[in-house]
Structures are given as C-alpha cells and as structure tokens.
Amino acid sequence: RLELLDLINRTNEKLLELHTQRDALHQEIKSLSPWLDLNVKLDELSSTKFAKIYLGFIPNSKVEEILDVLYLYGCDSELLGTEGSQQALIFSCFVDEEKELLAKLTTLGFTSVNLPKVPKTPKEIIIEDQEKIIEIVKVISNYTQELKSYTNEYEELLILADKIASEKELKKAPVSETYAAAYVVGWVRSDQLDILEKVVANTTSDYDLAITDPKEGDVVPTALKNDKFVSSFEPITDMFSVPNINDVDPNPIMSFWYWLIFGMMMGDAGYGLVLLIGSILILKLKKPKGTMYKMIKMFQYGAYSTILFGVLFSSYFGYSLHKPILLNPQVDILKFLIVSIVVGTLHVVSGFLVRAYANFKEGKVLDAIFDNFAWVFLLIGIGLYFVPHDVIKKVGLALAITGVVLIVFTHGRKNKNIFAKIGGGLYSLYNSVSIFSDILSYSRILALSLSSAIVAMVMNTLAELFPKNVFGIIASALVYIIGHAFNLVMGLLSAYVHDSRLQYIEFFGKFYEGGGVAFKPLSFELKHIDKIEKIEI
C-alpha cells in the first residue's frame, strides 16, 4: 500500500509538472499573439547609437492621437495585433528625443513590454510552443490513464489512510518507558475492567495491572452508556456542556422531550416522510460516523414523531386528508396553545423531578421535597385547577396551596432568624414569575407549527393557480417542489434550534450543571472502514 501510494504521488507530481509546463506555454502563446505579424527575429530588435526601438501597448481609443505624436517626432512606427482593448505597437525614435517622447506617450496610455531576445520570430515561437503542447498533452493523457488504472486499488488506499490515522492516534497514548519496561496511566470505564485485564493478559504474560479509584482533585472524564435512541440525542447535550461525574445524565429524559417537541414543531406527515427517507439514504450511502452519525439518527427518529403529529394534525404537505385526530394548527389555535403550555409545564416539572432524584441519590431528602417537589405541587396544582371538573379542581387547589406553603416556609430555611427565613421563602415564591415565563416560552411550539402549516398552504394555493395545460403543470410542479423544499429546510432548522433552546434554558436550567470532560478512549480512527473484524496486536 505504501509503494502504491508512493507510485501515485510520483505520477501525480509528474502530472502537476506537465500541467505547469503546458500552462506556461499557453501563457507565452497568449503574450506573443499580438506580435504574430512581426516578421523580425526578436534578437534583432536592438537599438542603435542614434535610435531606440520600443514595443508596447496603447489604448484603442488613443491610437490616432499617439500616431500623430510619433509623426511629429519623426518616428517610424507600425501597428500590429490587439489584446483586448489594447493595440500592439512598435516604433523607433531618436535617442535625443527619447525621454520627452516617452513622457508624452505614457500620459496617453502607452505601456512598454519586453519580448525574449531569441533568434526567432513570434510566429516561429508560437508554432514551436503549439507543437510542444501537443506532445505534453499526449504525455499527460498517458499519465492520466496510468492514474485511472490505480482506481482498482482505491479501497487499499482507504485502508492505508485509516491505518496511518490510527497509528498516529496510538502514538498519542501517554506511554512512559524505563530501562526494561513500559507503562501507561489512563482511565477505563468501570464496567470494562474485565475486558481490559483480558486484553492485557492475551498480549503478554509479564505485566502488572493496578486499578485505583479516582483521587480527590482528579478531573474524571464522563463516559455515557445509553441505548441507541438516547445516544442519538447526546450531541444536543454535548453542544451545551458534557455532564460532570456528579450530574444525573440528562439524556434519557431529554431525548424523549426533544423527540416529542420536534415532532410537534414540524407537524407534517409529508415532511416527516421526506426527512425519514433522506436520513436513511444518508446513513446508507454516506455512512457517517461519530457525532455526525448520531445527528443523522436523531433526525431519523425526529422524522417518526413528525409523521405521528402530522397524522394527528391531518397535515400532509399542507393538505388535510381526514378529520384531525388531535387538532388543526390553523384553526384550533387556542387549543394548540393550551397543549403547548401543558407540554411545557410537564417538561419543566420533569426537570424538577430529575433534580429531586439527584438529591435522593445524594441523601438530601429534605432538599428533594422542599426545593423540588414544592414546585412540582405548585405547577401541577395550577394546571389541575383549570380542568373543568369539581374534584380535580379541588385536588389541584390543594396541591397548589401545599406547594406555596412549602416554598414560603422552607426555601429560606438556611437563614438564621425567623423573619429572614420567611423573607427568603417569599422571595423564592416571587421568583416563580421566571418559571411561569419559562413555561410561556413553549408557545413557540404553536408558532413554529402554525407558520410551517401556513407556508405549506400558501405554496399549495400558488401551485393551483396555474392553468391545467403543459406549461401550467410544469410550473405548478416547480412551485410545489421548490416551495415545499424551502419550507421543509426552514422548518427543520427552526425546529432544531428552538427545540434545543427549550432544552438548554427551560429544562437544563432546573437541574443540570455540566462542565464535565468527555471520555475519549484510545480507539481506531476509522473514516473509511466500517469496522474491523479481527484485530491483531
């Protein structure tokens, strides 16, 4: 493979050299073309004791004026070929009048040029250059065919590329050496200790393996272990911040909410189907890896939720094919707003519950109840209070009052005196305004879904305005395709950005700290190879 790469490089270098020679000859032909009618060998164009010979270009608009000046100075001149808006000119003048004449010609746009001093006319040089170009082109063709023959070995080069990249990665391992031994210190996932020891034992019988817990002050990397669905949404969290070792992994609960809200924002079964087909094709044809693979899988899962809500909204590329199962975003605007607020409330509540779970794990039971369940009681209670049912209303009121009491009488518990404790609780209750503001932010679900639905309807209406002849059908198809493609791309971008924002600010703000360091194990750098069946150490 290395020999093949060296051969290809040497062939490519020869090709580059030949291309450079060919381009130089083309450039020389171009520069000599205006002087094609100059039937004098270039080395004979030399000045004498009393006369100077000049070649150059003058503007086409100044030809008559410059010829008059040359005539007044008694010069011998001849106009030759053109180059764009410039006219080639050769003239001779007396030495005594050279400076004065050149000054006047320069003001009129004369530009002097120097041609190579060779015993050939411009025409002879051009003919030779053209013959050289023909020969070079033949050689280029031969080398090009040789390069094409190497395409049969293309996959070998891809393997070589990944092999070299992996070897470079291997050299980054923090290996230290003594006189007779080598040792390495690093991190390993706690659930892979047996695998590590097995690999080391299979490699050599002379080893010493020490497993220790992290020391205080160590920056411990975070290794996540999630299923295929959840891991596809991990890039969303990583773009915000990697979880630290004390965090509860937000991805399991965040992935569900991101998936749900994404589908509500897109809300069209036709767009969902296109997104599904597109993501499957990218995964099959491009075979992305790492973060890009996860992102494409995330959009694939999002396509399913988009199709789901498209069916519930009865939206298929902006058309309604049946009675909406849930609601019609263009008609049931108030109902959709209520649904968005309910989803937002549950999303925020789940954030408090995650933080309560973290408190329970740390043994902080009172913090879980007072700082988190109090808000859960208040938010759920307010929501239930608006349900048109007497019993549910009473339950909601009781929960809301319980939440208020807990907030007022416990959120200032760290203060010293009773008045400061109550004041702290009241201030915390006042801060509930920010939580309700967060919940109102979920109205963007309605806004994005409604805007996408309206644009789709407008595109359909425009397409249907064309007459039903051949031209009209073609124009209508173009409006359909371009209009819906634009709406799909804009809707996809908007859903991705705004759904992420709801996770980062409204959801993560309730419990998530982040600031961790991602665990990046020593591994093969595979960009072209899907996987390695057998590893030889």
XYZ file of C-alpha atoms in Angstrom:
537
model
C 0.000 0.000 0.000
C 2.851 2.391 0.779
C 4.528 1.520 -2.513
C 1.241 2.128 -4.309
C 0.848 5.483 -2.575
C 4.435 6.449 -3.484
C 3.837 5.464 -7.106
C 0.637 7.520 -7.255
C 2.361 10.515 -5.661
C 5.246 10.398 -8.134
C 2.825 10.086 -11.060
C 0.772 12.966 -9.707
C 3.887 15.111 -9.283
C 4.833 14.469 -12.917
C 1.300 15.415 -13.961
C 1.457 18.644 -11.982
C 4.828 19.460 -13.573
C 3.462 18.793 -17.067
C 0.362 20.894 -16.392
C 2.617 23.725 -15.255
C 4.709 23.467 -18.454
C 1.596 23.382 -20.623
C 0.085 26.400 -18.864
C 3.356 28.316 -19.242
C 3.403 27.598 -22.991
C -0.229 28.688 -23.318
C 0.635 31.884 -21.488
C 3.619 32.517 -23.782
C 1.445 31.971 -26.868
C -1.110 34.389 -25.490
C 1.530 37.043 -24.790
C 3.106 36.669 -28.273
C -0.165 36.536 -30.233
C -0.421 40.351 -30.646
C 3.091 40.282 -32.209
C 2.331 37.474 -34.666
C 2.756 39.775 -37.721
C 6.165 40.995 -36.574
C 8.389 39.349 -39.206
C 11.674 40.101 -37.448
C 13.732 37.813 -35.255
C 13.387 39.097 -31.714
C 17.130 39.212 -31.062
C 17.493 41.629 -33.996
C 15.236 44.213 -32.328
C 18.137 46.107 -30.796
C 18.680 49.851 -30.563
C 21.477 51.681 -32.426
C 23.717 54.567 -31.485
C 21.221 57.178 -32.625
C 17.873 55.345 -32.438
C 15.831 53.467 -29.850
C 13.297 50.713 -30.603
C 10.234 50.248 -28.336
C 7.431 47.683 -28.223
C 4.297 48.126 -26.192
C 0.554 48.526 -25.989
C -1.636 51.581 -26.427
C -5.403 52.033 -25.792
C -7.565 51.608 -28.890
C -9.188 54.953 -28.138
C -5.821 56.765 -28.292
C -4.378 55.219 -31.482
C -4.830 58.234 -33.759
C -3.591 60.670 -31.136
C -0.471 58.584 -30.394
C 0.317 58.108 -34.119
C 0.154 61.901 -34.575
C 2.628 62.384 -31.735
C 5.006 59.797 -33.238
C 4.747 61.506 -36.640
C 5.619 64.891 -35.128
C 8.762 63.398 -33.575
C 9.780 61.762 -36.843
C 9.340 58.227 -35.552
C 8.955 55.097 -37.631
C 6.016 53.026 -36.242
C 3.813 50.031 -37.057
C 0.565 48.792 -35.549
C 0.339 45.041 -35.014
C -2.255 42.804 -33.311
C -4.657 43.563 -30.458
C -5.112 42.259 -26.954
C -8.492 43.137 -25.554
C -8.851 46.909 -25.659
C -5.126 47.363 -26.297
C -3.270 47.768 -29.599
C 0.276 46.377 -30.082
C 2.750 48.992 -31.344
C 6.421 49.009 -32.401
C 8.236 52.296 -33.033
C 11.720 53.776 -33.235
C 12.728 57.233 -32.119
C 15.854 59.377 -31.905
C 17.908 58.951 -28.726
C 17.940 62.691 -28.081
C 14.114 62.849 -28.051
C 13.527 59.560 -26.183
C 12.721 60.903 -22.712
C 10.441 63.686 -23.891
C 8.559 61.380 -26.252
C 8.126 58.610 -23.673
C 6.742 61.100 -21.172
C 4.038 62.204 -23.649
C 3.218 58.633 -24.717
C 2.944 57.472 -21.115
C 0.351 60.161 -20.373
C -1.630 58.834 -23.356
C -1.583 55.242 -22.000
C 1.475 53.679 -23.639
C 2.847 50.638 -21.779
C 6.223 49.252 -22.741
C 6.802 45.462 -22.975
C 9.929 43.307 -23.262
C 9.943 40.250 -25.515
C 12.502 37.433 -25.160
C 15.747 38.051 -27.105
C 15.776 34.825 -29.145
C 16.729 34.243 -32.810
C 13.142 33.542 -33.794
C 10.106 35.476 -34.883
C 6.980 35.469 -32.649
C 5.247 33.249 -35.200
C 8.066 30.684 -35.086
C 7.970 30.661 -31.275
C 4.199 30.170 -31.257
C 4.408 27.258 -33.716
C 7.119 25.598 -31.573
C 5.055 26.120 -28.413
C 1.980 24.602 -30.031
C 3.987 21.531 -31.058
C 5.334 21.212 -27.515
C 1.804 21.480 -26.108
C 0.638 18.646 -28.366
C 3.456 16.428 -27.085
C 2.801 17.389 -23.455
C -0.913 16.673 -23.816
C -0.077 13.184 -25.082
C 2.179 12.537 -22.087
C -0.482 13.940 -19.734
C -3.021 11.570 -21.262
C -0.700 8.611 -20.673
C -0.087 9.544 -17.037
C -3.809 10.182 -16.531
C -4.627 6.720 -17.841
C -1.982 5.335 -15.509
C -3.628 7.086 -12.569
C -7.029 5.760 -13.637
C -5.621 2.241 -13.587
C -4.864 2.716 -9.896
C -8.556 3.218 -9.106
C -8.854 -0.538 -8.849
C -6.672 -0.212 -5.746
C -8.739 2.658 -4.326
C -10.016 0.683 -1.350
C -6.445 -0.289 -0.436
C -5.598 3.396 -0.136
C -8.637 3.996 2.086
C -7.491 1.190 4.363
C -3.999 2.710 4.395
C -5.421 6.139 5.307
C -7.305 4.746 8.303
C -4.322 2.628 9.314
C -1.958 5.633 9.332
C -4.532 7.767 11.166
C -4.942 5.024 13.776
C -1.184 4.706 14.205
C -0.947 8.462 14.787
C -3.692 8.176 17.391
C -1.845 5.289 19.053
C 1.253 7.458 19.418
C -0.778 9.915 21.498
C -1.109 7.327 24.262
C 0.783 8.512 27.381
C 3.356 5.704 27.353
C 6.447 6.097 29.554
C 9.485 3.844 29.447
C 12.055 2.581 31.940
C 15.174 0.600 31.056
C 13.288 -2.656 30.536
C 9.591 -1.846 30.785
C 6.890 0.487 29.553
C 3.888 1.692 31.478
C 0.800 3.738 30.782
C -1.655 5.507 33.089
C -5.177 6.268 31.964
C -8.893 5.938 32.545
C -11.131 2.971 31.880
C -14.884 2.551 32.207
C -15.747 0.725 35.421
C -17.897 -1.792 33.510
C -14.982 -2.710 31.219
C -12.327 -3.636 33.783
C -12.593 -7.351 32.982
C -12.199 -6.635 29.260
C -9.104 -4.531 29.921
C -7.446 -7.229 32.000
C -8.292 -9.906 29.417
C -6.750 -7.868 26.594
C -3.567 -7.217 28.563
C -3.279 -10.878 29.570
C -3.752 -12.016 25.982
C -0.987 -9.689 24.854
C 1.709 -10.580 27.367
C 2.144 -12.745 30.454
C 4.582 -10.269 32.025
C 2.509 -7.363 33.270
C 1.313 -5.603 36.356
C -2.162 -4.055 36.240
C -3.268 -1.708 39.023
C -6.870 -0.447 39.228
C -7.408 2.511 41.587
C -10.281 4.824 42.349
C -10.004 8.491 41.329
C -8.207 10.685 43.831
C -9.576 13.902 45.213
C -8.909 16.686 42.749
C -8.702 14.393 39.715
C -10.612 15.586 36.676
C -12.594 12.434 36.000
C -13.897 12.104 32.419
C -17.550 11.303 31.860
C -18.474 8.136 29.991
C -22.126 7.836 28.955
C -23.850 4.499 28.423
C -27.226 4.810 26.719
C -29.312 2.818 24.259
C -29.424 3.623 20.535
C -32.352 6.018 20.818
C -30.985 8.052 23.710
C -27.377 8.120 22.450
C -28.583 9.687 19.183
C -29.588 12.793 21.154
C -26.332 13.058 23.132
C -24.840 15.663 20.717
C -27.592 18.078 21.807
C -26.401 17.854 25.412
C -22.717 17.898 24.428
C -23.212 21.154 22.499
C -24.448 22.681 25.754
C -21.955 21.006 28.091
C -20.721 17.499 28.837
C -22.220 16.093 32.089
C -19.845 16.061 35.044
C -19.470 12.960 37.215
C -21.853 14.371 39.838
C -24.633 15.105 37.319
C -27.537 12.846 36.563
C -27.264 12.019 32.863
C -29.962 14.263 31.327
C -30.052 12.419 28.003
C -32.621 9.678 28.820
C -35.341 12.164 29.756
C -34.148 14.961 27.443
C -34.188 12.690 24.384
C -37.882 11.907 24.850
C -38.842 15.565 25.201
C -36.663 16.642 22.276
C -38.239 13.923 20.118
C -41.769 14.906 21.149
C -41.360 18.682 20.761
C -39.515 18.278 17.449
C -42.473 16.381 16.012
C -44.948 18.984 17.273
C -42.947 21.826 15.737
C -42.626 20.118 12.330
C -46.124 18.625 12.436
C -46.493 17.397 8.832
C -46.552 13.741 7.816
C -45.316 14.520 4.291
C -42.291 16.421 5.580
C -41.667 13.640 8.086
C -41.655 11.056 5.325
C -39.160 13.088 3.248
C -36.958 13.562 6.329
C -37.126 9.830 7.081
C -36.153 8.820 3.536
C -33.385 11.428 3.418
C -31.855 10.373 6.728
C -31.968 6.673 5.779
C -30.263 7.399 2.437
C -27.525 9.471 4.107
C -26.874 6.705 6.634
C -26.770 4.068 3.900
C -24.769 5.953 1.255
C -22.520 8.302 3.223
C -22.096 6.037 6.257
C -21.243 8.865 8.673
C -19.510 8.114 11.948
C -19.233 9.592 15.414
C -21.219 12.738 16.158
C -22.468 13.102 12.581
C -23.904 9.577 12.707
C -25.733 10.411 15.932
C -27.113 13.657 14.482
C -28.493 11.914 11.383
C -30.034 9.208 13.595
C -31.580 11.941 15.738
C -33.257 13.448 12.660
C -34.384 9.971 11.641
C -36.107 9.493 14.997
C -37.474 13.038 14.700
C -38.997 12.052 11.366
C -41.120 9.438 13.137
C -42.515 11.991 15.597
C -43.093 14.420 12.705
C -45.131 11.771 10.889
C -47.027 10.985 14.105
C -48.076 14.575 14.729
C -48.717 15.106 11.019
C -51.319 12.340 11.229
C -52.721 13.766 14.476
C -52.946 17.230 12.837
C -54.095 15.758 9.472
C -51.331 17.611 7.635
C -49.778 16.060 4.506
C -47.645 18.599 2.628
C -50.141 21.218 3.792
C -53.233 19.244 2.731
C -55.802 17.857 5.161
C -56.776 14.334 4.078
C -59.018 13.465 7.011
C -60.517 14.962 10.141
C -57.745 15.977 12.590
C -57.372 13.458 15.403
C -55.881 15.944 17.878
C -56.316 19.440 16.423
C -55.850 21.607 13.338
C -52.974 24.086 13.939
C -54.527 26.646 11.556
C -57.972 26.527 13.163
C -57.622 25.360 16.770
C -55.031 27.989 17.696
C -56.181 28.454 21.312
C -56.391 24.685 21.806
C -52.891 24.257 20.380
C -51.593 26.994 22.681
C -53.058 25.141 25.683
C -51.452 21.892 24.511
C -48.104 23.692 24.130
C -48.360 25.140 27.642
C -49.273 21.723 29.064
C -46.268 20.146 27.343
C -44.088 22.974 28.645
C -45.363 22.520 32.192
C -44.690 18.786 32.133
C -41.259 19.412 30.631
C -40.334 21.856 33.396
C -41.822 19.554 36.060
C -39.689 16.682 34.772
C -36.643 18.919 35.250
C -37.515 19.410 38.919
C -38.110 15.663 39.296
C -34.671 14.896 37.841
C -33.092 17.260 40.359
C -35.130 15.651 43.141
C -33.838 12.257 42.019
C -30.273 13.591 42.227
C -30.970 14.890 45.734
C -32.293 11.491 46.827
C -29.159 9.805 45.455
C -27.025 12.203 47.496
C -29.116 11.559 50.617
C -30.605 15.079 50.600
C -34.200 14.049 51.160
C -35.379 17.406 52.541
C -33.836 19.286 49.617
C -35.656 16.977 47.217
C -39.018 17.634 48.909
C -38.689 21.317 49.774
C -36.719 22.595 46.751
C -38.188 20.454 44.023
C -41.449 18.719 44.935
C -42.776 22.043 46.214
C -42.552 23.455 42.680
C -43.980 20.250 41.239
C -47.000 20.514 43.565
C -47.498 24.186 42.657
C -47.251 23.734 38.871
C -49.316 20.528 38.717
C -51.854 22.009 41.101
C -52.328 25.146 38.993
C -52.737 23.017 35.908
C -55.317 20.741 37.504
C -57.227 23.740 38.828
C -58.160 24.725 35.266
C -59.596 21.299 34.456
C -63.426 21.633 34.283
C -64.137 19.008 36.932
C -65.008 19.806 40.556
C -63.000 17.019 42.190
C -59.928 17.630 40.018
C -60.215 21.358 40.694
C -60.157 20.733 44.457
C -57.186 18.380 44.160
C -55.377 20.981 42.070
C -56.102 23.739 44.570
C -54.861 21.563 47.430
C -51.636 20.737 45.595
C -51.048 24.393 44.684
C -51.578 25.548 48.275
C -49.258 22.781 49.518
C -46.614 23.927 47.081
C -46.954 27.584 48.128
C -46.728 26.682 51.836
C -43.638 24.554 51.294
C -41.953 27.286 49.256
C -42.732 30.096 51.710
C -41.817 28.200 54.891
C -38.851 26.125 53.687
C -36.948 27.943 50.944
C -35.445 30.341 53.458
C -34.519 27.626 55.949
C -30.791 28.293 55.681
C -31.215 31.820 57.065
C -30.679 32.366 60.786
C -33.760 34.181 62.121
C -37.428 33.528 61.511
C -38.052 36.754 59.576
C -35.159 36.040 57.214
C -36.480 32.505 56.720
C -39.974 33.756 55.787
C -38.477 36.557 53.650
C -36.361 34.058 51.773
C -39.404 31.888 51.143
C -41.465 34.827 49.897
C -38.632 35.910 47.618
C -38.426 32.377 46.222
C -42.168 32.427 45.599
C -41.764 35.768 43.829
C -39.161 34.133 41.581
C -41.873 31.782 40.365
C -42.513 34.511 37.796
C -39.408 33.312 35.942
C -40.708 29.728 35.959
C -44.063 30.782 34.520
C -42.157 32.839 31.961
C -40.228 29.699 31.024
C -43.498 27.844 30.544
C -44.854 30.600 28.287
C -41.761 30.115 26.109
C -43.305 26.861 24.933
C -45.802 28.877 22.909
C -43.054 28.782 20.250
C -44.250 25.221 19.567
C -47.529 26.697 18.332
C -45.757 29.495 16.441
C -43.405 27.228 14.510
C -46.020 24.604 13.692
C -48.518 27.261 12.606
C -46.007 29.133 10.427
C -44.934 25.916 8.696
C -48.545 24.928 8.064
C -49.423 28.363 6.639
C -46.405 28.427 4.302
C -47.298 24.924 3.060
C -50.892 26.050 2.421
C -49.690 29.159 0.561
C -47.402 27.069 -1.662
C -50.279 24.727 -2.470
C -52.547 27.653 -3.312
C -49.937 29.243 -5.586
C -49.321 25.962 -7.394
C -53.057 25.502 -8.006
C -53.376 28.941 -9.666
C -51.649 27.809 -12.871
C -53.769 26.623 -15.814
C -54.106 22.893 -16.443
C -52.020 22.847 -19.632
C -48.482 21.521 -20.143
C -46.822 24.787 -19.118
C -49.120 25.130 -16.118
C -48.459 21.604 -14.919
C -44.675 22.119 -15.147
C -44.855 25.488 -13.396
C -47.151 24.059 -10.741
C -44.763 21.156 -10.110
C -41.831 23.572 -9.739
C -43.762 25.662 -7.201
C -44.674 22.527 -5.274
C -41.134 21.166 -5.187
C -39.252 24.413 -4.558
C -41.824 25.804 -2.140
C -42.127 22.691 -0.010
C -38.370 22.073 -0.108
C -37.805 25.601 1.209
C -40.479 25.168 3.875
C -39.037 21.801 4.924
C -35.487 23.162 5.267
C -36.600 26.254 7.195
C -38.916 24.197 9.409
C -36.166 21.676 10.078
C -33.671 24.394 11.000
C -36.190 26.214 13.202
C -37.285 23.042 14.995
C -33.662 22.030 15.618
C -32.685 25.451 17.031
C -35.797 26.202 19.096
C -36.172 22.674 20.421
C -32.526 22.851 21.566
C -33.179 26.212 23.198
C -36.084 24.821 25.207
C -33.809 22.037 26.474
C -30.904 24.341 27.317
C -32.759 27.154 29.082
C -36.156 25.949 30.264
C -35.205 22.324 31.029
C -31.485 22.158 31.884
C -31.801 25.321 33.940
C -33.793 23.399 36.554
C -31.176 20.771 37.417
C -28.232 20.485 35.052
C -24.737 21.798 35.801
C -22.486 20.275 33.128
C -18.848 21.287 32.903
C -17.618 17.720 32.527
C -14.891 16.312 30.303
C -15.901 13.749 27.699
C -14.304 10.309 28.000
C -12.403 9.710 24.750
C -10.917 6.221 24.836
C -7.930 5.272 22.716
C -9.506 3.904 19.564
C -9.074 3.384 15.867
C -9.597 6.443 13.679
C -11.925 4.950 11.085
C -13.257 7.322 8.440
C -13.450 4.905 5.519
C -13.625 1.480 7.176
C -16.920 0.491 8.787
C -15.445 -1.905 11.331
C -12.532 -4.224 11.961
C -13.438 -7.909 12.062
C -10.148 -9.155 13.506
C -7.627 -7.164 15.498
C -4.044 -8.354 15.564
C -1.882 -6.797 18.272
